[in-house]
Amino acid sequence: MKIKNYLVGIIGIVAISLTSCEKPFDQLEFDSNRPVNVPASLVLQGVEYSFFNDNGRPFSAEMRWNQFYCSNYNYYATNEYNFGQMPNQFTTLKNVVKMEEEAKRAGLADVNGYAALGKFFRAYFFDQMSKRVGDLPMTEALKGIEGAAPKYDSQKAIYVQILKWLDDSNTELTSLIAKGQTVSGDIYFGGDLKKWQKAVNAYRLRVLISLSKKEADTDLGVKAKFAEMISNPAKYPMMTSNAESLQFVWNAFNKYPSNPDNFGFDATRQNMSAAYVDLLVSLKDPRVMITCEPAGFELKSGKLPSDYTAFVGASSGEDLADMSSKAGISNGAGFAPGKYSFQNRNRYYKNYTAENTFIVGYPELCFNIAEGIARGWATGSTEDWYKKGIQASQSFYGIKDGANTMVYSKSGSMAAADQVAYTVDFSFADYYAQASVKLVADKAIEQIVSQKYLSFFMNSGMEAYFNWRRTGFPKFYTGVGNGNSGRIAQRWIYPTTERTTNLANYTAAITSQFAGKDDINDQMWLIK
């Protein structure tokens, strides 16, 4: 009897086991310990961090390509324009789609904060990718297995869509703000959609300015769209100060890239560039004394730290061995080594927060409006917006009328006793009265874009480079140190995955744009 009961028990266990094995395959794949759905607010945080982190941090390769600073130690980095594959933002775009889906799953209406921001993020990431390579899969992209080999859309079609996404985002945000709605999980503005709306509109102005070579294209309607935005602030609210900028705020966990932890590692391996320093020196602009230190060689020769000519940058095209030698030359006791200026140790290595990093900043907004008006796209005072941009950028660095205290490291260390303070008097009226600064009609675009370049220092990703590529301003330095036969590359190449998984469409795209080559020196539609 006991054996019979035992056999019945075994048969029962086997039956249960066989039944469990008959589950559909997709249920067998399911891991009950991992979430299938997450709140839209959590997905938003990941998107927002990628939004900042994947497009050029301070003191990164992108900032060398902006010619803000140079590497003088080739074991770690060079100043070559060896653009490789474009940063592939499609993974983040998939998260944007997921964020929108989760918002709807939670019961939100079709028009909700996550959907409105989703349109902005789509515009942002497609803009960041397209201006690096050209045509991209867009209409057939982000469809999962149903669109494993998407066709490419033309760069023009992409920008038509980008402008529409941004306009739709503004419209939806207006509706949501009127209802008093916010979003959760936002690391930039704490869910305040009024502030987001201003950032969206500032970005749309950036895109319109980036299309300046296409101002006659009626499908894009650049001039009309720009004029509408400037003439209708009720519909298109704009930032009014630096405080409203879309910016990343560093803290003790997300540390500014130059900080006390890496002072001994890279403080002397990164000197400042001539494109940035020489422009500031020529304008007698005190921003150079905030961001840079006087060259030890110049101080040893008898110059004071308050002398603008004591600040010297290296050509990004200089032979790296020569730059390394000049950057490391000993100037004797009591003087920092080198013939070049280095980043200001007191500002960038004293703590972990240094300065906020603009993603879309108020100074840029001012300069973009000034440029559009200077091009005849809208009515208004070019000079007023130009001056606002300069003053906003100088204010970001704490520069004010009157006495300004500057600090530099006497011998290059971070010891408190080595930090030397000096005073520089500044008057914006006197600064602006200089022939090199005061706006002149026939040089307006050069002056506006050059000042915009200075305001981009260590922020806004590669906008400094993109503006230079579009206008030729300010002067970028070329030579053997650039690699690429002494040339500045014009674009990135497509991801390798396009050649391995989407070959037919990839081939069609490079054939229609670049005669079958995927070359970093070719020019895309945007800049022709």
PDB file of C-alpha atoms in Angstrom, residues 353-481:
ATOM      1  CA  THR A 353      31.478  71.424  -9.256  1.00  0.00           C
ATOM      2  CA  ALA A 354      33.484  74.097 -11.140  1.00  0.00           C
ATOM      3  CA  GLU A 355      30.695  75.623 -13.253  1.00  0.00           C
ATOM      4  CA  ASN A 356      27.373  74.586 -14.746  1.00  0.00           C
ATOM      5  CA  THR A 357      27.403  73.286 -18.309  1.00  0.00           C
ATOM      6  CA  PHE A 358      24.940  74.748 -20.786  1.00  0.00           C
ATOM      7  CA  ILE A 359      23.133  72.374 -23.103  1.00  0.00           C
ATOM      8  CA  VAL A 360      21.090  75.238 -24.532  1.00  0.00           C
ATOM      9  CA  GLY A 361      22.158  78.531 -22.973  1.00  0.00           C
ATOM     10  CA  TYR A 362      20.762  82.035 -22.819  1.00  0.00           C
ATOM     11  CA  PRO A 363      23.919  83.653 -24.312  1.00  0.00           C
ATOM     12  CA  GLU A 364      23.584  81.433 -27.394  1.00  0.00           C
ATOM     13  CA  LEU A 365      19.919  82.422 -27.710  1.00  0.00           C
ATOM     14  CA  CYS A 366      20.915  86.101 -27.773  1.00  0.00           C
ATOM     15  CA  PHE A 367      23.572  85.552 -30.430  1.00  0.00           C
ATOM     16  CA  ASN A 368      21.231  83.437 -32.563  1.00  0.00           C
ATOM     17  CA  ILE A 369      18.615  86.175 -32.517  1.00  0.00           C
ATOM     18  CA  ALA A 370      21.305  88.743 -33.353  1.00  0.00           C
ATOM     19  CA  GLU A 371      22.520  86.630 -36.272  1.00  0.00           C
ATOM     20  CA  GLY A 372      19.032  86.073 -37.658  1.00  0.00           C
ATOM     21  CA  ILE A 373      18.245  89.787 -37.554  1.00  0.00           C
ATOM     22  CA  ALA A 374      21.636  90.586 -39.120  1.00  0.00           C
ATOM     23  CA  ARG A 375      20.745  88.224 -41.973  1.00  0.00           C
ATOM     24  CA  GLY A 376      17.498  90.112 -42.543  1.00  0.00           C
ATOM     25  CA  TRP A 377      15.205  87.343 -41.332  1.00  0.00           C
ATOM     26  CA  ALA A 378      13.349  89.523 -38.829  1.00  0.00           C
ATOM     27  CA  THR A 379      13.112  93.091 -37.624  1.00  0.00           C
ATOM     28  CA  GLY A 380      14.825  94.207 -34.435  1.00  0.00           C
ATOM     29  CA  SER A 381      18.142  95.489 -33.146  1.00  0.00           C
ATOM     30  CA  THR A 382      21.064  93.240 -34.009  1.00  0.00           C
ATOM     31  CA  GLU A 383      23.297  95.300 -31.758  1.00  0.00           C
ATOM     32  CA  ASP A 384      21.047  95.009 -28.704  1.00  0.00           C
ATOM     33  CA  TRP A 385      20.958  91.212 -28.897  1.00  0.00           C
ATOM     34  CA  TYR A 386      24.692  91.062 -29.640  1.00  0.00           C
ATOM     35  CA  LYS A 387      25.427  93.121 -26.519  1.00  0.00           C
ATOM     36  CA  LYS A 388      23.010  91.037 -24.437  1.00  0.00           C
ATOM     37  CA  GLY A 389      24.855  87.884 -25.520  1.00  0.00           C
ATOM     38  CA  ILE A 390      28.271  89.256 -24.560  1.00  0.00           C
ATOM     39  CA  GLN A 391      27.037  90.545 -21.212  1.00  0.00           C
ATOM     40  CA  ALA A 392      25.262  87.256 -20.431  1.00  0.00           C
ATOM     41  CA  SER A 393      28.426  85.276 -21.135  1.00  0.00           C
ATOM     42  CA  GLN A 394      30.625  87.606 -19.090  1.00  0.00           C
ATOM     43  CA  SER A 395      28.068  87.494 -16.273  1.00  0.00           C
ATOM     44  CA  PHE A 396      28.258  83.685 -16.288  1.00  0.00           C
ATOM     45  CA  TYR A 397      31.926  84.084 -15.285  1.00  0.00           C
ATOM     46  CA  GLY A 398      31.124  86.688 -12.644  1.00  0.00           C
ATOM     47  CA  ILE A 399      32.655  89.589 -14.548  1.00  0.00           C
ATOM     48  CA  LYS A 400      31.233  92.941 -13.497  1.00  0.00           C
ATOM     49  CA  ASP A 401      31.920  96.636 -13.894  1.00  0.00           C
ATOM     50  CA  GLY A 402      34.595  97.746 -11.439  1.00  0.00           C
ATOM     51  CA  ALA A 403      37.315  95.703  -9.771  1.00  0.00           C
ATOM     52  CA  ASN A 404      37.410  91.979 -10.553  1.00  0.00           C
ATOM     53  CA  THR A 405      39.578  89.589  -8.541  1.00  0.00           C
ATOM     54  CA  MET A 406      41.424  86.962 -10.564  1.00  0.00           C
ATOM     55  CA  VAL A 407      43.443  84.023  -9.235  1.00  0.00           C
ATOM     56  CA  TYR A 408      46.200  81.902 -10.775  1.00  0.00           C
ATOM     57  CA  SER A 409      48.691  79.308  -9.540  1.00  0.00           C
ATOM     58  CA  LYS A 410      52.162  80.837  -9.272  1.00  0.00           C
ATOM     59  CA  SER A 411      54.138  77.635  -9.795  1.00  0.00           C
ATOM     60  CA  GLY A 412      51.427  75.278 -11.012  1.00  0.00           C
ATOM     61  CA  SER A 413      50.477  73.533  -7.776  1.00  0.00           C
ATOM     62  CA  MET A 414      47.174  73.576  -5.900  1.00  0.00           C
ATOM     63  CA  ALA A 415      48.771  74.583  -2.603  1.00  0.00           C
ATOM     64  CA  ALA A 416      46.944  77.496  -0.981  1.00  0.00           C
ATOM     65  CA  ALA A 417      50.162  79.459  -0.695  1.00  0.00           C
ATOM     66  CA  ASP A 418      50.677  79.095  -4.448  1.00  0.00           C
ATOM     67  CA  GLN A 419      47.395  80.813  -5.358  1.00  0.00           C
ATOM     68  CA  VAL A 420      48.001  84.431  -6.310  1.00  0.00           C
ATOM     69  CA  ALA A 421      45.174  86.973  -6.493  1.00  0.00           C
ATOM     70  CA  TYR A 422      45.287  90.105  -8.629  1.00  0.00           C
ATOM     71  CA  THR A 423      42.759  92.756  -9.584  1.00  0.00           C
ATOM     72  CA  VAL A 424      41.552  93.804 -13.027  1.00  0.00           C
ATOM     73  CA  ASP A 425      39.307  96.806 -13.578  1.00  0.00           C
ATOM     74  CA  PHE A 426      36.567  96.345 -16.152  1.00  0.00           C
ATOM     75  CA  SER A 427      34.031  98.607 -17.794  1.00  0.00           C
ATOM     76  CA  PHE A 428      31.629  97.086 -20.305  1.00  0.00           C
ATOM     77  CA  ALA A 429      31.184 100.479 -21.959  1.00  0.00           C
ATOM     78  CA  ASP A 430      34.939 100.749 -22.527  1.00  0.00           C
ATOM     79  CA  TYR A 431      35.159  97.122 -23.618  1.00  0.00           C
ATOM     80  CA  TYR A 432      32.367  97.559 -26.141  1.00  0.00           C
ATOM     81  CA  ALA A 433      33.833 100.814 -27.477  1.00  0.00           C
ATOM     82  CA  GLN A 434      36.845  98.912 -28.846  1.00  0.00           C
ATOM     83  CA  ALA A 435      36.907  98.682 -32.642  1.00  0.00           C
ATOM     84  CA  SER A 436      37.399  94.915 -32.332  1.00  0.00           C
ATOM     85  CA  VAL A 437      34.192  94.534 -30.278  1.00  0.00           C
ATOM     86  CA  LYS A 438      31.714  97.214 -31.364  1.00  0.00           C
ATOM     87  CA  LEU A 439      29.339  95.810 -33.963  1.00  0.00           C
ATOM     88  CA  VAL A 440      30.051  96.856 -37.536  1.00  0.00           C
ATOM     89  CA  ALA A 441      27.423  96.097 -40.177  1.00  0.00           C
ATOM     90  CA  ASP A 442      29.737  94.622 -42.796  1.00  0.00           C
ATOM     91  CA  LYS A 443      31.435  92.381 -40.199  1.00  0.00           C
ATOM     92  CA  ALA A 444      28.362  91.587 -38.121  1.00  0.00           C
ATOM     93  CA  ILE A 445      28.172  87.846 -38.837  1.00  0.00           C
ATOM     94  CA  GLU A 446      31.865  87.339 -38.046  1.00  0.00           C
ATOM     95  CA  GLN A 447      31.607  89.329 -34.814  1.00  0.00           C
ATOM     96  CA  ILE A 448      28.399  87.634 -33.664  1.00  0.00           C
ATOM     97  CA  VAL A 449      29.604  84.098 -34.402  1.00  0.00           C
ATOM     98  CA  SER A 450      33.009  84.794 -32.834  1.00  0.00           C
ATOM     99  CA  GLN A 451      31.426  86.032 -29.620  1.00  0.00           C
ATOM    100  CA  LYS A 452      29.061  83.069 -29.706  1.00  0.00           C
ATOM    101  CA  TYR A 453      32.126  80.818 -29.956  1.00  0.00           C
ATOM    102  CA  LEU A 454      33.548  82.356 -26.774  1.00  0.00           C
ATOM    103  CA  SER A 455      30.243  81.791 -24.975  1.00  0.00           C
ATOM    104  CA  PHE A 456      30.348  78.102 -25.983  1.00  0.00           C
ATOM    105  CA  PHE A 457      33.550  77.452 -24.006  1.00  0.00           C
ATOM    106  CA  MET A 458      33.268  73.979 -22.457  1.00  0.00           C
ATOM    107  CA  ASN A 459      29.526  73.755 -23.050  1.00  0.00           C
ATOM    108  CA  SER A 460      26.831  73.075 -25.680  1.00  0.00           C
ATOM    109  CA  GLY A 461      28.579  70.006 -27.076  1.00  0.00           C
ATOM    110  CA  MET A 462      30.119  70.679 -30.485  1.00  0.00           C
ATOM    111  CA  GLU A 463      28.107  73.768 -31.378  1.00  0.00           C
ATOM    112  CA  ALA A 464      31.316  75.796 -31.554  1.00  0.00           C
ATOM    113  CA  TYR A 465      32.629  73.454 -34.255  1.00  0.00           C
ATOM    114  CA  PHE A 466      29.295  73.298 -36.096  1.00  0.00           C
ATOM    115  CA  ASN A 467      29.121  77.102 -36.211  1.00  0.00           C
ATOM    116  CA  TRP A 468      32.710  77.285 -37.470  1.00  0.00           C
ATOM    117  CA  ARG A 469      31.936  74.659 -40.135  1.00  0.00           C
ATOM    118  CA  ARG A 470      28.916  76.689 -41.255  1.00  0.00           C
ATOM    119  CA  THR A 471      30.521  80.164 -41.261  1.00  0.00           C
ATOM    120  CA  GLY A 472      34.314  79.834 -41.089  1.00  0.00           C
ATOM    121  CA  PHE A 473      34.389  81.920 -37.866  1.00  0.00           C
ATOM    122  CA  PRO A 474      36.394  82.304 -35.776  1.00  0.00           C
ATOM    123  CA  LYS A 475      39.791  81.251 -37.143  1.00  0.00           C
ATOM    124  CA  PHE A 476      40.547  77.570 -36.537  1.00  0.00           C
ATOM    125  CA  TYR A 477      44.168  76.450 -36.725  1.00  0.00           C
ATOM    126  CA  THR A 478      45.365  73.699 -39.051  1.00  0.00           C
ATOM    127  CA  GLY A 479      48.610  71.813 -39.523  1.00  0.00           C
ATOM    128  CA  VAL A 480      50.264  68.462 -39.034  1.00  0.00           C
ATOM    129  CA  GLY A 481      48.851  68.211 -35.515  1.00  0.00           C
TER     130      GLY A 481
END
